[in-house]
Coordinates of C-alpha atoms and ligand atoms in Angstrom, one line a residue:
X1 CA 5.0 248.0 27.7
X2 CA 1.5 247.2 27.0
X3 CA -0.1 246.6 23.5
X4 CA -3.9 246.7 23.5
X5 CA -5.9 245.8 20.3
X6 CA -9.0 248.0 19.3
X7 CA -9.8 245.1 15.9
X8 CA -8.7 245.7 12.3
X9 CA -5.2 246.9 12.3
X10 CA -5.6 249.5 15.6
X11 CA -3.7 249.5 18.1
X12 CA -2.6 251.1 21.2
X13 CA 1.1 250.8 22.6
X14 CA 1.5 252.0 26.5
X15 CA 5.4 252.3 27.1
X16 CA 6.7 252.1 30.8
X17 CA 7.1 255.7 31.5
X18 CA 3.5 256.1 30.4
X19 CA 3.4 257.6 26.7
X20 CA 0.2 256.6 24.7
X21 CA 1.2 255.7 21.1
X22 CA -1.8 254.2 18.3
X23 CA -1.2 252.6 15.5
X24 CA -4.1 252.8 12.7
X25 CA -6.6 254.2 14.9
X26 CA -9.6 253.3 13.0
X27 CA -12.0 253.5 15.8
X28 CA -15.7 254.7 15.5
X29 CA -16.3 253.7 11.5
X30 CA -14.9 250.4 13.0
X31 CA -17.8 248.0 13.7
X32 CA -15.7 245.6 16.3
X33 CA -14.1 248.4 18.1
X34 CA -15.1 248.7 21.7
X35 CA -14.4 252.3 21.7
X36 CA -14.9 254.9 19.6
X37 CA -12.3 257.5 18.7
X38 CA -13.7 260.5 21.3
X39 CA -13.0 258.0 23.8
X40 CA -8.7 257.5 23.3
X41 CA -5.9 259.6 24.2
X42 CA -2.6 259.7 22.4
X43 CA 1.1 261.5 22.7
X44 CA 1.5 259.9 18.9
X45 CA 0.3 258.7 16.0
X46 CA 1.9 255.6 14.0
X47 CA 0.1 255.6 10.0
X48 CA 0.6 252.7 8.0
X49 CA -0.6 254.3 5.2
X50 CA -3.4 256.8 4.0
X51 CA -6.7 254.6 3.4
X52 CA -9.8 255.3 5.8
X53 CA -9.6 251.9 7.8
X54 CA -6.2 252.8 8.8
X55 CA -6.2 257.1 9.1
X56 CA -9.5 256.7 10.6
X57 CA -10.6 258.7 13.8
X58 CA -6.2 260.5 13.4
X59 CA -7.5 264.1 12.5
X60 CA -9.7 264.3 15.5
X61 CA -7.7 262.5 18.1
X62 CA -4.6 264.4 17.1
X63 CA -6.2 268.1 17.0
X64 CA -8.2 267.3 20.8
X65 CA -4.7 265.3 22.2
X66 CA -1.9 267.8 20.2
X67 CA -0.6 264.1 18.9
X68 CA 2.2 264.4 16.8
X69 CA 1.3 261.6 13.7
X70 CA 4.0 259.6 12.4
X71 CA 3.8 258.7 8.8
X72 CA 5.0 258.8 4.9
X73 CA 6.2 262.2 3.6
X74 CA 3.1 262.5 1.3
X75 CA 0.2 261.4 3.7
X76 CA 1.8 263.2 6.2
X77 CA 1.6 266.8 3.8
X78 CA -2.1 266.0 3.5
X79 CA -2.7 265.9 7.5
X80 CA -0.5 269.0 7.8
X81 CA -2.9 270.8 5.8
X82 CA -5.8 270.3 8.0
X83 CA -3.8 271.4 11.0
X84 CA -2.2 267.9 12.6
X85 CA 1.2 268.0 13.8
X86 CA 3.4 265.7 11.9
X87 CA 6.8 264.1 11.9
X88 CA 7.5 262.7 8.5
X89 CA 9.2 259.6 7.7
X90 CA 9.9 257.1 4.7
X91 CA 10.7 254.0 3.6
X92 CA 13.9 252.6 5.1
X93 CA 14.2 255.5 7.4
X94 CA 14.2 255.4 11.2
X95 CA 14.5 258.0 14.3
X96 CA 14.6 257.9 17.6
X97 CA 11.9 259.1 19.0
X98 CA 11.2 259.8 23.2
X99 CA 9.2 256.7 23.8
X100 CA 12.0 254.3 21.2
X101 CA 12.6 253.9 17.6
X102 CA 10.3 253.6 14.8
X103 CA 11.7 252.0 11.3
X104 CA 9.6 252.4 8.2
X105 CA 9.6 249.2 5.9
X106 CA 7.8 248.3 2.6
X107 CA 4.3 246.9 2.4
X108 CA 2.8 246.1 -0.6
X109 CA -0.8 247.6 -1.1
X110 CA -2.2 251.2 -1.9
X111 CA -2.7 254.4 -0.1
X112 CA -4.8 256.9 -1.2
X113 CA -6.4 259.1 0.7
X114 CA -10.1 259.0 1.5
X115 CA -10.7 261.7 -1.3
X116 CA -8.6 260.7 -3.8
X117 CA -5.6 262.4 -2.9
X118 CA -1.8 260.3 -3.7
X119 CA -1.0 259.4 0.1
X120 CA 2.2 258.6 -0.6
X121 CA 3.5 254.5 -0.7
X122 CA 2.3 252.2 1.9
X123 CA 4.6 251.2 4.6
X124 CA 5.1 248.6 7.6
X125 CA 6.6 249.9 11.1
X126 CA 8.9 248.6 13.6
X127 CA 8.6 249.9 16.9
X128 CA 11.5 249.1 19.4
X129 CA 11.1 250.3 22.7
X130 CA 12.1 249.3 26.5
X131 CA 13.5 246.3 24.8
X132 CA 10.8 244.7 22.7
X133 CA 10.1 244.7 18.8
X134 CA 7.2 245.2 17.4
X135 CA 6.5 245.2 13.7
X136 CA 3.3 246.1 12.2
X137 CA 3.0 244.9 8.8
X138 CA 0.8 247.2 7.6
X139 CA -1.8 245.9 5.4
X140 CA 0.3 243.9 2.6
X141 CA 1.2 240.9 0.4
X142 CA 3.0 237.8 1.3
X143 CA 6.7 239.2 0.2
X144 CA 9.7 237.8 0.0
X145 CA 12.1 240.5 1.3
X146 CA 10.1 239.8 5.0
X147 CA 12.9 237.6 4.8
X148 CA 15.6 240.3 5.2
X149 CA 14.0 242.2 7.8
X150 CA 13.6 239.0 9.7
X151 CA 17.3 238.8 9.8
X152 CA 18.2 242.4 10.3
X153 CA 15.6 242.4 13.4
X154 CA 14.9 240.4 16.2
X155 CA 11.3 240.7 16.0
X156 CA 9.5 239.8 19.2
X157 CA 5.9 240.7 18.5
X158 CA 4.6 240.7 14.7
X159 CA 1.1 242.0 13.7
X160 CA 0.0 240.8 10.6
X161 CA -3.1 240.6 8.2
X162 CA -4.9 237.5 8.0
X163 CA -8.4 238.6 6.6
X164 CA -7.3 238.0 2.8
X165 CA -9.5 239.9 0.0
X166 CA -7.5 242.8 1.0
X167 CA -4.2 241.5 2.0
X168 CA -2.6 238.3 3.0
X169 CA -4.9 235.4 3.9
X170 CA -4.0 233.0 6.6
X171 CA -1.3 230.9 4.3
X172 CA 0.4 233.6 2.7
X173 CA 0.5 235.4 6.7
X174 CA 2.1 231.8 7.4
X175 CA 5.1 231.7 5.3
X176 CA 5.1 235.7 6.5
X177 CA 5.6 234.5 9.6
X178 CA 8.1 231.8 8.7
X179 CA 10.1 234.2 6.7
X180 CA 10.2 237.1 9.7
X181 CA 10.6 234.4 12.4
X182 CA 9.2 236.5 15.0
X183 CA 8.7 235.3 19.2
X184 CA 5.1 236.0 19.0
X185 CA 2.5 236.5 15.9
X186 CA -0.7 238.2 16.2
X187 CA -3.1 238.2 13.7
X188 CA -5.4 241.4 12.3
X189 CA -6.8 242.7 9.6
X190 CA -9.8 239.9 10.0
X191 CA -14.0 240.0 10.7
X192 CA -14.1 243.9 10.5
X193 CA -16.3 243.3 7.4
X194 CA -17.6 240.2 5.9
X195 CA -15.3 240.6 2.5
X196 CA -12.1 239.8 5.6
X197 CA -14.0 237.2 7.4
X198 CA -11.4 234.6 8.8
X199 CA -10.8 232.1 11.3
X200 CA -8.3 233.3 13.4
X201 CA -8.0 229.8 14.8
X202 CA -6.9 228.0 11.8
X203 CA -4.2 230.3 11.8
X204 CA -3.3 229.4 15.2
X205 CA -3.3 226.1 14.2
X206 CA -1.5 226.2 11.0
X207 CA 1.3 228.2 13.0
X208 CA 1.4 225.7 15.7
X209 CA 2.1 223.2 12.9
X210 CA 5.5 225.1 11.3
X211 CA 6.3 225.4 15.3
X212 CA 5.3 228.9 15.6
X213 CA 3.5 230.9 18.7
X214 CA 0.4 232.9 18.5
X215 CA -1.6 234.9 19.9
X216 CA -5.0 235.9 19.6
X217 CA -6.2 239.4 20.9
X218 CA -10.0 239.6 21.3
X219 CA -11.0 243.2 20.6
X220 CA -10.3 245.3 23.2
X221 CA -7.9 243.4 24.4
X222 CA -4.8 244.9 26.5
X223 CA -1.6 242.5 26.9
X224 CA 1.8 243.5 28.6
X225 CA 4.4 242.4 26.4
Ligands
LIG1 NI1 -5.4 249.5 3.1
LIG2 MN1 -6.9 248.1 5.4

């Protein structure tokens, strides 16, 4: 599997037999995105939840690709009604989907849409597939039931916000990762905009000191996991 970062919370996940999954695709409104949204292909979709930094370039990519989009009930109403294919999921639910499961958690945080509309409660996602974890945390506060999905998950890969303002800053996404225990951490959410300017570094550091990995994705980025 390969994970590539596109900056902010966007993501793209390349499984093994080939299917092109994004996560967040906030691509050409996003300043430190080497690509724009024209420029991507996807099979699917992944939505945290409904604000513009995260929905971003979906509509387009999903109408030119025939993507299905995988997100809450409500947001997933809204896309619907401007002609997206969408599979809906919630909070605590999970399905097993072609290219591996995806499990909906909580995130604390908003999710309207860009006009106003209620896009439904804002989620994290756990993506298994061909054997590795990921969980994106969505854009969200420190919490303390990170704790429990932690334990209920072996978590090898966890994508979390660092840029504060926002979300978590780097010592609440600390104890996050403490609480989650994940192999690898990768920090987002960060220098998109000057309001989530952050030193991706001193989180490195501070993880190194609790004994924890990271890794840093430059943008544009692609890893094999
Ligand atoms: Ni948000
Ligand atoms: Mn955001």
């Amino acid at each position: 599997m390969k994970l590539k970062y596109f900056g902010h919370s966007a993501f793209a996940v390349t499984t093994d037999d080939g299917l092109r999954i994004l996560i967040d695709p906030f691509l050409t409104g996003n300043p430190v995105s080497p690509v724009k949204g024209r420029d991507v292909e996807a099979d699917y979709i992944i939505l945290t939840h409904a604000h513009g930094d995260h929905v971003g370039d979906t509509v387009e990519i999903a109408k030119r690709c025939g993507s299905t989009v995988i997100c809450n009930f409500e947001l997933g109403n809204i896309l619907e009604s401007e002609g997206v294919k969408v599979h809906h999921m919630h909070i605590g639910g999970g399905f097993n989907f072609d290219f591996g499961r995806v499990k909906f958690t909580i995130a604390h945080h908003g999710s309207a849409y860009h006009d106003g509309r209620y896009g439904g409660v804002p989620a994290g996602i756990i993506i298994s597939s061909g054997g590795v974890t990921i969980y994106h945390t969505g854009d969200t506060a420190l919490y303390y039931d990170m704790k429990l999905i932690g334990e209920v998950n072996k978590i090898d890969y966890m994508l979390l916000p660092i840029g504060d303002n926002y979300t978590m800053g780097i010592d609440d996404a600390v104890i996050a990762v403490e609480f989650v225990n994940p192999a690898v951490a990768i920090p987002m959410h960060y220098n998109t905009f000057p309001v989530i300017e952050n030193d991706p570094h001193e989180f490195s550091r501070k993880l190194e000191s609790v004994h924890k990995k990271c890794r840093i994705l430059s943008f544009g980025e692609e890893i094999e996991l």
